[in-house]
Tab-separated table of C-alpha atoms in Angstrom:
chain	number	residue	atom	x	y	z
A	1	UNK	CA	220.573	161.969	157.475
A	2	UNK	CA	221.426	158.535	158.829
A	3	UNK	CA	223.086	155.456	157.356
A	4	UNK	CA	220.376	152.795	157.201
A	5	UNK	CA	223.021	150.080	157.415
A	6	UNK	CA	224.152	151.394	160.793
A	7	UNK	CA	220.574	151.269	162.082
A	8	UNK	CA	220.147	147.711	160.786
A	9	UNK	CA	223.375	146.572	162.427
A	10	UNK	CA	222.737	148.169	165.831
A	11	UNK	CA	219.144	149.314	166.312
A	12	UNK	CA	219.503	149.418	170.103
A	13	UNK	CA	222.335	151.962	169.872
A	14	UNK	CA	220.279	154.101	167.495
A	15	UNK	CA	217.290	154.018	169.829
A	16	UNK	CA	219.539	154.992	172.739
A	17	UNK	CA	220.826	157.941	170.705
A	18	UNK	CA	217.279	159.109	169.948
A	19	UNK	CA	216.279	158.652	173.579
A	20	UNK	CA	219.070	161.036	174.564
A	21	UNK	CA	217.321	163.529	172.309
A	22	UNK	CA	214.104	163.078	174.284
A	23	UNK	CA	212.478	160.985	171.539
A	24	UNK	CA	210.769	157.625	171.523
A	25	UNK	CA	212.738	154.696	170.012
A	26	UNK	CA	212.722	154.965	166.222
A	27	UNK	CA	214.467	151.866	164.900
A	28	UNK	CA	211.364	149.672	164.652
A	29	UNK	CA	209.570	152.217	162.450
A	30	UNK	CA	212.637	152.773	160.312
A	31	UNK	CA	213.418	149.092	159.890
A	32	UNK	CA	209.806	148.153	159.110
A	33	UNK	CA	209.818	150.517	156.143
A	34	UNK	CA	213.285	149.366	155.137
A	35	UNK	CA	212.262	145.700	155.272
A	36	UNK	CA	209.147	146.350	153.186
A	37	UNK	CA	211.220	148.331	150.678
A	38	UNK	CA	213.808	145.601	150.340
A	39	UNK	CA	211.075	142.953	150.018
A	40	UNK	CA	209.471	144.943	147.186
A	41	UNK	CA	212.835	145.242	145.449
A	42	UNK	CA	213.449	141.491	145.810
A	43	UNK	CA	209.969	140.661	144.496
A	44	UNK	CA	210.510	142.987	141.523
A	45	UNK	CA	213.851	141.383	140.745
A	46	UNK	CA	212.375	137.882	140.962
A	47	UNK	CA	209.437	138.835	138.741
A	48	UNK	CA	211.834	140.469	136.267
A	49	UNK	CA	213.861	137.250	136.049
A	50	UNK	CA	210.673	135.236	135.483
A	51	UNK	CA	209.538	137.731	132.837
A	52	UNK	CA	212.864	137.450	131.039
A	53	UNK	CA	212.752	133.656	131.072
A	54	UNK	CA	209.160	133.596	129.834
A	55	UNK	CA	210.066	136.033	127.066
A	56	UNK	CA	212.832	133.715	125.859
A	57	UNK	CA	210.524	130.694	126.003
A	58	UNK	CA	207.767	132.452	124.017
A	59	UNK	CA	209.851	132.280	120.863
A	60	UNK	CA	210.617	128.600	121.374
A	61	UNK	CA	206.939	127.748	121.828
A	62	UNK	CA	206.028	129.696	118.711
A	63	UNK	CA	208.729	127.942	116.686
A	64	UNK	CA	207.610	124.501	117.883
A	65	UNK	CA	204.018	125.240	116.943
A	66	UNK	CA	202.769	124.721	120.520
A	67	UNK	CA	200.051	127.391	120.404
A	68	UNK	CA	198.714	126.661	123.899
A	69	UNK	CA	202.153	127.001	125.467
A	70	UNK	CA	202.767	130.120	123.398
A	71	UNK	CA	199.597	131.773	124.717
A	72	UNK	CA	200.363	130.734	128.305
A	73	UNK	CA	203.848	132.170	128.164
A	74	UNK	CA	202.704	135.357	126.483
A	75	UNK	CA	200.128	135.869	129.255
A	76	UNK	CA	202.816	135.151	131.865
A	77	UNK	CA	205.100	137.776	130.344
A	78	UNK	CA	202.329	140.361	130.611
A	79	UNK	CA	201.526	139.285	134.170
A	80	UNK	CA	205.160	139.496	135.295
A	81	UNK	CA	205.654	142.829	133.541
A	82	UNK	CA	202.733	144.267	135.497
A	83	UNK	CA	204.100	142.763	138.737
A	84	UNK	CA	207.540	144.264	138.093
A	85	UNK	CA	206.010	147.715	137.512
A	86	UNK	CA	203.867	147.427	140.641
A	87	UNK	CA	206.738	146.313	142.870
A	88	UNK	CA	209.137	148.931	141.477
A	89	UNK	CA	206.558	151.634	142.146
A	90	UNK	CA	206.045	150.287	145.671
A	91	UNK	CA	209.791	150.186	146.301
A	92	UNK	CA	210.130	153.753	145.050
A	93	UNK	CA	207.307	154.954	147.302
A	94	UNK	CA	208.763	153.145	150.314
A	95	UNK	CA	212.214	154.543	149.545
A	96	UNK	CA	210.760	158.064	149.554
A	97	UNK	CA	208.942	157.306	152.821
A	98	UNK	CA	212.152	156.007	154.386
A	99	UNK	CA	214.122	159.042	153.198
A	100	UNK	CA	211.488	161.405	154.602
A	101	UNK	CA	211.600	159.642	157.968
A	102	UNK	CA	215.402	159.627	158.135
A	103	UNK	CA	215.490	163.299	157.075
A	104	UNK	CA	213.277	164.178	160.045
A	105	UNK	CA	215.387	162.399	162.670
A	106	UNK	CA	218.112	164.367	164.497
A	107	UNK	CA	221.802	163.618	164.476
A	108	UNK	CA	223.419	161.173	166.885
A	109	UNK	CA	225.214	163.213	169.522
A	110	UNK	CA	228.851	162.800	170.484
A	111	UNK	CA	229.464	160.845	173.678
A	112	UNK	CA	230.980	163.989	175.255
A	113	UNK	CA	227.666	165.875	175.103
A	114	UNK	CA	226.281	166.159	178.646
A	115	UNK	CA	222.756	164.986	179.367
A	116	UNK	CA	220.256	167.690	180.247
A	117	UNK	CA	216.780	169.043	179.679
A	118	UNK	CA	217.437	172.597	178.490
A	119	UNK	CA	219.927	175.491	178.489
A	120	UNK	CA	220.056	175.459	182.290
A	121	UNK	CA	221.934	172.145	182.036
A	122	UNK	CA	224.642	173.377	179.642
A	123	UNK	CA	228.139	172.945	181.053
A	124	UNK	CA	230.535	175.861	181.299
A	125	UNK	CA	234.078	174.972	180.231
A	126	UNK	CA	235.843	178.343	180.572
A	127	UNK	CA	235.521	182.086	181.093
A	128	UNK	CA	237.592	184.941	179.784
A	129	UNK	CA	237.735	188.502	181.078
A	130	UNK	CA	236.231	190.112	184.137
A	131	UNK	CA	232.938	191.992	183.853
A	132	UNK	CA	233.491	195.672	184.400
A	133	UNK	CA	232.425	197.275	187.679
A	134	UNK	CA	230.288	200.366	187.082
A	135	UNK	CA	229.878	203.269	189.480
A	136	UNK	CA	226.431	203.817	187.997
A	137	UNK	CA	223.578	201.517	186.978
A	138	UNK	CA	224.473	200.229	183.486
A	139	UNK	CA	221.750	200.490	180.861
A	140	UNK	CA	220.713	198.232	178.022
A	141	UNK	CA	221.903	199.197	174.555
A	142	UNK	CA	218.631	200.774	173.415
A	143	UNK	CA	218.426	203.009	176.500
A	144	UNK	CA	221.808	204.711	176.022
A	145	UNK	CA	221.967	208.370	175.071
A	146	UNK	CA	224.515	207.474	172.377
A	147	UNK	CA	221.967	205.280	170.594
A	148	UNK	CA	218.917	207.510	170.975
A	149	UNK	CA	218.933	208.447	167.286
A	150	UNK	CA	221.107	205.616	165.921
A	151	UNK	CA	218.746	202.762	166.854
A	152	UNK	CA	215.338	203.559	165.356
A	153	UNK	CA	212.792	200.875	166.142
A	154	UNK	CA	209.781	203.082	165.470
A	155	UNK	CA	210.716	203.776	161.847
A	156	UNK	CA	211.638	200.125	161.346
A	157	UNK	CA	208.212	199.085	162.648
A	158	UNK	CA	206.580	201.478	160.170
A	159	UNK	CA	208.663	200.048	157.336
A	160	UNK	CA	208.582	196.355	158.186
A	161	UNK	CA	206.883	195.578	161.497
A	162	UNK	CA	208.253	194.349	164.802
A	163	UNK	CA	211.728	192.869	165.309
A	164	UNK	CA	213.436	195.192	162.837
A	165	UNK	CA	215.698	198.203	163.376
A	166	UNK	CA	217.063	201.108	161.349
A	167	UNK	CA	220.695	201.925	162.176
A	168	UNK	CA	222.116	205.334	161.371
A	169	UNK	CA	224.977	207.701	162.085
A	170	UNK	CA	227.760	206.587	164.367
A	171	UNK	CA	225.922	203.451	165.462
A	172	UNK	CA	225.631	202.253	161.865
A	173	UNK	CA	229.316	202.871	161.291
A	174	UNK	CA	230.334	200.935	164.406
A	175	UNK	CA	228.114	198.070	163.230
A	176	UNK	CA	229.805	198.087	159.816
A	177	UNK	CA	233.262	198.358	161.368
A	178	UNK	CA	232.601	195.304	163.523
A	179	UNK	CA	231.764	193.181	160.475
A	180	UNK	CA	234.882	194.359	158.625
A	181	UNK	CA	237.059	193.792	161.682
A	182	UNK	CA	235.738	190.261	162.045
A	183	UNK	CA	236.245	189.415	158.379
A	184	UNK	CA	239.752	190.853	158.205
A	185	UNK	CA	240.784	189.096	161.421
A	186	UNK	CA	239.506	185.712	160.286
A	187	UNK	CA	241.212	186.095	156.920
A	188	UNK	CA	244.563	187.466	158.088
A	189	UNK	CA	244.964	185.675	161.410
A	190	UNK	CA	242.866	182.519	161.156
A	191	UNK	CA	243.448	181.500	157.547
A	192	UNK	CA	239.803	181.495	156.429
A	193	UNK	CA	238.869	182.145	152.805
A	194	UNK	CA	236.605	185.146	152.324
A	195	UNK	CA	233.512	184.161	150.361
A	196	UNK	CA	230.506	186.102	149.108
A	197	UNK	CA	227.369	184.060	148.539
A	198	UNK	CA	223.697	184.624	147.642
A	199	UNK	CA	221.093	184.934	150.380
A	200	UNK	CA	218.416	183.309	148.202
A	201	UNK	CA	218.801	179.549	147.808
A	202	UNK	CA	217.031	176.597	146.238
A	203	UNK	CA	214.953	174.367	148.452
A	204	UNK	CA	217.370	171.434	148.140
A	205	UNK	CA	220.108	173.554	149.700
A	206	UNK	CA	217.977	174.010	152.828
A	207	UNK	CA	217.460	170.241	152.919
A	208	UNK	CA	221.209	169.763	152.585
A	209	UNK	CA	222.055	171.576	155.818
A	210	UNK	CA	218.998	170.380	157.741
A	211	UNK	CA	216.748	173.450	157.862
A	212	UNK	CA	214.168	171.423	155.934
A	213	UNK	CA	211.917	169.571	156.193
A	214	UNK	CA	211.476	169.961	159.936
A	215	UNK	CA	212.183	173.655	160.484
A	216	UNK	CA	210.586	175.374	157.526
A	217	UNK	CA	208.545	177.630	159.789
A	218	UNK	CA	211.765	179.172	161.120
A	219	UNK	CA	212.722	180.595	157.719
A	220	UNK	CA	211.177	182.659	154.933
A	221	UNK	CA	210.258	181.346	151.487
A	222	UNK	CA	209.613	183.538	148.461
A	223	UNK	CA	206.588	183.060	146.236
A	224	UNK	CA	208.740	181.539	143.490
A	225	UNK	CA	210.288	178.900	145.731
A	226	UNK	CA	213.569	180.412	146.870
A	227	UNK	CA	214.409	180.472	150.576
A	228	UNK	CA	216.103	183.323	152.417
A	229	UNK	CA	219.096	181.946	154.289
A	230	UNK	CA	218.918	181.887	158.098
A	231	UNK	CA	222.729	181.985	158.020
A	232	UNK	CA	225.530	181.598	155.467
A	233	UNK	CA	225.988	178.070	156.822
A	234	UNK	CA	223.481	177.073	154.133
A	235	UNK	CA	225.422	178.453	151.186
A	236	UNK	CA	228.963	177.830	152.400
A	237	UNK	CA	228.311	174.197	153.364
A	238	UNK	CA	226.454	173.452	150.138
A	239	UNK	CA	229.489	174.496	148.094
A	240	UNK	CA	230.390	170.784	148.223
A	241	UNK	CA	226.835	169.565	147.569
A	242	UNK	CA	226.968	166.606	145.182
A	243	UNK	CA	230.767	166.683	144.848
A	244	UNK	CA	233.393	163.981	145.235
A	245	UNK	CA	236.656	165.820	145.961
A	246	UNK	CA	240.197	164.608	146.395
A	247	UNK	CA	241.454	164.267	149.961
A	248	UNK	CA	244.057	166.935	149.136
A	249	UNK	CA	241.147	169.401	148.783
A	250	UNK	CA	240.667	169.240	152.564
A	251	UNK	CA	240.371	171.148	154.785
A	252	UNK	CA	238.332	174.010	153.309
A	253	UNK	CA	237.681	176.929	155.628
A	254	UNK	CA	235.285	179.637	154.548
A	255	UNK	CA	234.063	182.885	156.055
A	256	UNK	CA	231.246	185.087	154.762
A	257	UNK	CA	229.451	188.230	155.906
A	258	UNK	CA	225.772	188.123	154.968
A	259	UNK	CA	222.335	189.309	155.821
A	260	UNK	CA	220.410	186.563	157.612
A	261	UNK	CA	216.669	186.048	157.957
A	262	UNK	CA	214.716	184.166	160.615
A	263	UNK	CA	211.024	184.140	161.386
A	264	UNK	CA	211.740	183.587	165.104
A	265	UNK	CA	208.828	181.156	165.205
A	266	UNK	CA	207.943	180.280	168.769
A	267	UNK	CA	209.756	183.267	170.293
A	268	UNK	CA	206.707	185.491	170.819
A	269	UNK	CA	207.287	187.758	173.794
A	270	UNK	CA	210.970	186.794	174.077
A	271	UNK	CA	213.670	189.492	173.799
A	272	UNK	CA	211.261	191.932	172.203
A	273	UNK	CA	213.083	195.008	173.529
A	274	UNK	CA	216.086	196.222	171.550
A	275	UNK	CA	217.856	194.385	168.748
A	276	UNK	CA	218.827	191.129	170.438
A	277	UNK	CA	216.352	188.998	168.459
A	278	UNK	CA	215.588	190.293	164.961
A	279	UNK	CA	214.001	188.950	161.784
A	280	UNK	CA	216.841	190.422	159.702
A	281	UNK	CA	220.392	190.644	160.995
A	282	UNK	CA	224.015	190.233	159.943
A	283	UNK	CA	226.485	187.504	160.757
A	284	UNK	CA	230.035	186.680	159.915
A	285	UNK	CA	229.797	182.920	159.466
A	286	UNK	CA	232.568	180.326	159.464
A	287	UNK	CA	232.238	176.928	157.762
A	288	UNK	CA	234.823	174.159	157.609
A	289	UNK	CA	234.809	171.094	155.357
A	290	UNK	CA	237.227	168.515	156.768
A	291	UNK	CA	238.420	164.916	156.858
A	292	UNK	CA	236.374	162.848	159.359
A	293	UNK	CA	239.463	162.256	161.504
A	294	UNK	CA	239.919	166.012	161.959
A	295	UNK	CA	236.417	167.250	162.796
A	296	UNK	CA	236.662	167.364	166.605
A	297	UNK	CA	240.053	169.066	166.410
A	298	UNK	CA	238.569	171.539	163.933
A	299	UNK	CA	235.676	172.196	166.304
A	300	UNK	CA	238.076	173.416	168.974
A	301	UNK	CA	240.006	175.490	166.419
A	302	UNK	CA	236.854	177.225	165.186
A	303	UNK	CA	235.726	177.926	168.747
A	304	UNK	CA	239.087	179.575	169.319
A	305	UNK	CA	238.612	181.736	166.220
A	306	UNK	CA	235.297	183.058	167.540
A	307	UNK	CA	236.691	183.583	171.037
A	308	UNK	CA	239.648	185.525	169.613
A	309	UNK	CA	237.277	188.165	168.201
A	310	UNK	CA	235.800	188.780	171.657
A	311	UNK	CA	239.228	188.861	173.245
A	312	UNK	CA	240.474	191.495	170.814
A	313	UNK	CA	237.354	193.540	171.526
A	314	UNK	CA	237.985	193.070	175.273
A	315	UNK	CA	234.510	191.666	175.830
A	316	UNK	CA	234.146	189.184	178.717
A	317	UNK	CA	232.568	185.877	177.757
A	318	UNK	CA	232.044	182.313	178.812
A	319	UNK	CA	232.056	179.161	176.686
A	320	UNK	CA	229.645	176.301	177.335
A	321	UNK	CA	229.011	172.845	175.908
A	322	UNK	CA	225.360	172.449	174.996
A	323	UNK	CA	223.554	169.604	176.718
A	324	UNK	CA	221.421	166.970	174.998
A	325	UNK	CA	218.238	168.982	175.516
A	326	UNK	CA	219.597	172.183	173.964
A	327	UNK	CA	221.805	171.049	171.079
A	328	UNK	CA	220.686	171.673	167.511
A	329	UNK	CA	218.912	169.090	165.346
A	330	UNK	CA	221.790	168.362	162.980
A	331	UNK	CA	224.755	168.658	165.329
A	332	UNK	CA	226.795	166.106	167.242
A	333	UNK	CA	228.438	168.683	169.529
A	334	UNK	CA	228.119	172.437	170.020
A	335	UNK	CA	229.990	175.127	171.905
A	336	UNK	CA	228.025	178.268	172.679
A	337	UNK	CA	229.969	181.422	173.418
A	338	UNK	CA	228.062	183.854	175.623
A	339	UNK	CA	229.150	187.470	175.908
A	340	UNK	CA	228.631	189.533	179.060
A	341	UNK	CA	225.893	192.160	178.740
A	342	UNK	CA	225.987	194.478	181.761
A	343	UNK	CA	222.629	196.027	180.869
A	344	UNK	CA	221.036	192.611	181.415
A	345	UNK	CA	223.534	191.547	184.072
A	346	UNK	CA	223.923	188.233	182.299
A	347	UNK	CA	225.801	186.288	179.650
A	348	UNK	CA	223.971	185.976	176.314
A	349	UNK	CA	224.756	183.829	173.295
A	350	UNK	CA	226.812	185.511	170.591
A	351	UNK	CA	228.118	182.428	168.776
A	352	UNK	CA	227.341	178.747	168.326
A	353	UNK	CA	230.143	176.608	166.929
A	354	UNK	CA	228.997	173.142	165.922
A	355	UNK	CA	230.245	169.963	164.320
A	356	UNK	CA	227.717	168.057	162.213
A	357	UNK	CA	229.912	165.062	161.428
A	358	UNK	CA	228.713	163.377	158.224
A	359	UNK	CA	225.044	164.255	158.867
A	360	UNK	CA	224.904	167.151	156.398
A	361	UNK	CA	227.302	165.490	153.956
A	362	UNK	CA	224.938	162.515	153.636
A	363	UNK	CA	222.046	164.854	152.887
A	364	UNK	CA	224.178	166.648	150.287
A	365	UNK	CA	225.960	163.517	149.019
A	366	UNK	CA	229.295	165.278	149.560
A	367	UNK	CA	232.268	162.929	149.634
A	368	UNK	CA	236.032	162.756	149.222
A	369	UNK	CA	238.361	160.243	147.593
A	370	UNK	CA	240.960	158.988	150.097
A	371	UNK	CA	244.564	159.535	149.106
A	372	UNK	CA	245.201	155.781	149.413
A	373	UNK	CA	242.679	155.110	146.661
A	374	UNK	CA	239.980	153.614	148.860
A	375	UNK	CA	236.222	153.972	148.485
A	376	UNK	CA	234.856	157.571	148.611
A	377	UNK	CA	233.829	158.633	152.124
A	378	UNK	CA	231.478	161.291	153.418
A	379	UNK	CA	233.044	164.590	154.445
A	380	UNK	CA	232.550	166.179	157.845
A	381	UNK	CA	231.114	169.701	158.089
A	382	UNK	CA	231.251	172.346	160.807
A	383	UNK	CA	229.828	175.829	161.176
A	384	UNK	CA	230.027	178.679	163.631
A	385	UNK	CA	229.286	182.360	164.112
A	386	UNK	CA	232.332	184.500	164.002
A	387	UNK	CA	230.335	186.528	165.205
A	388	UNK	CA	226.725	187.704	165.162
A	389	UNK	CA	227.332	191.350	164.246
A	390	UNK	CA	224.253	192.892	165.866
A	391	UNK	CA	224.793	191.095	169.147
A	392	UNK	CA	228.434	192.119	169.096
A	393	UNK	CA	227.303	195.729	168.628
A	394	UNK	CA	225.074	195.363	171.688
A	395	UNK	CA	228.014	194.037	173.722
A	396	UNK	CA	230.339	196.838	172.601
A	397	UNK	CA	227.746	199.499	173.455
A	398	UNK	CA	226.826	198.092	176.853
A	399	UNK	CA	230.340	197.216	178.029
A	400	UNK	CA	231.777	200.537	176.866
A	401	UNK	CA	229.034	202.817	178.210
A	402	UNK	CA	229.879	205.798	180.399
A	403	UNK	CA	227.857	207.735	182.969
A	404	UNK	CA	227.398	210.664	180.558
A	405	UNK	CA	225.715	208.410	177.964
A	406	UNK	CA	228.724	208.117	175.663
A	407	UNK	CA	230.443	204.845	174.724
A	408	UNK	CA	234.179	204.180	174.789
A	409	UNK	CA	234.932	201.952	171.799
A	410	UNK	CA	237.407	199.017	171.871
A	411	UNK	CA	240.923	199.839	170.690
A	412	UNK	CA	240.781	196.962	168.185
A	413	UNK	CA	238.034	198.812	166.277
A	414	UNK	CA	239.820	202.159	165.987
A	415	UNK	CA	241.563	201.376	162.653
A	416	UNK	CA	238.183	200.530	161.097
A	417	UNK	CA	236.707	203.792	162.409
A	418	UNK	CA	239.273	206.184	161.025
A	419	UNK	CA	240.911	206.493	164.420
A	420	UNK	CA	237.707	207.453	166.227
A	421	UNK	CA	237.602	206.170	169.790
A	422	UNK	CA	234.236	207.235	171.196
A	423	UNK	CA	230.558	207.275	170.348
A	424	UNK	CA	229.385	210.493	171.954
A	425	UNK	CA	226.160	210.945	173.888
A	426	UNK	CA	224.854	212.643	170.750
A	427	UNK	CA	225.566	209.537	168.664
A	428	UNK	CA	228.590	210.960	166.816
A	429	UNK	CA	232.004	209.362	166.409
A	430	UNK	CA	234.823	211.321	168.011
């Protein structure tokens, strides 16, 4: 959501920001609606003043016995009343039209975001770890002997269709251990507050974080109007929806482990093998609510939190800044963390850590009262995966695979696995 006053004051800068997004200039359309809305409001206010004056004069005309003037004024009151109603209705309709347009326009990116057309133009800022050298051809996660029975795509397809999986045995336990390890690490070492939230939300919550109105096809809606969350970003961020908090309330740092649901609209034929791209999956999500002066600093801190999980699991990764052609709709800057998958011989996204600035806060009307007593200001919001649990499972399986089909598990996970260190070729923990 954008501040209309900012667009009025510098339409050229707004158009330049939209152009960076690959869009046509938008300010003329926005300002035309805004001008018509303000004109309707002004006309309504003028007509209301004329109605009020005529109403006062009606009594005087009646008292003076001037019947003609009385009838003229009475007719004028009715005329102005109708004009006020018409102009107020027009202003309301134009206000809704303006809101809908502003809701559909993406955020203004940070100046640091590199220009580019797509993911090929993202800029790498660092790497950690060295991909392991194998003395055999490494396999993808679904082709390992250790996962033969633990990853059941056939049964999942019978139950639910494509892009689902049934986990069982040792694989399921490693998946669960990863989520618990992530949560406990973020809580104990990174100072995040563990939070449990619903996965069904009201429509206005999806508007608040920017999934609606533009990206409704990417999510699932129930027949009674609830939406299934694509990530806990929706619930955690909307905790401050409609609130005006004290500055001392900030920062708020949340972490939640939830099921997530995405339709994967537009991804037909992409990553169909294995569990890399699923309709239902689990994530450990981080959300921060901060003072505007602290959001870029918080972005780096959150990126470090996600990277720390991969480091403790000894999984090589690289961190990139998303370019203008790849960044999300509501974000001003995003770091993607890509983990090394030897089965694919490539780095694949396992976390996106983004700062939305005041974009979501405006949609939610979430503000804070400055400690100095000034006017309430919009909060800044950030979100990031810490991490995607299923993709982390894939990385653990592929990086730890052995020639005999077993998987050596990261030492950091052993306490969450009862001291077990290996997923055998038969899919058992040992």
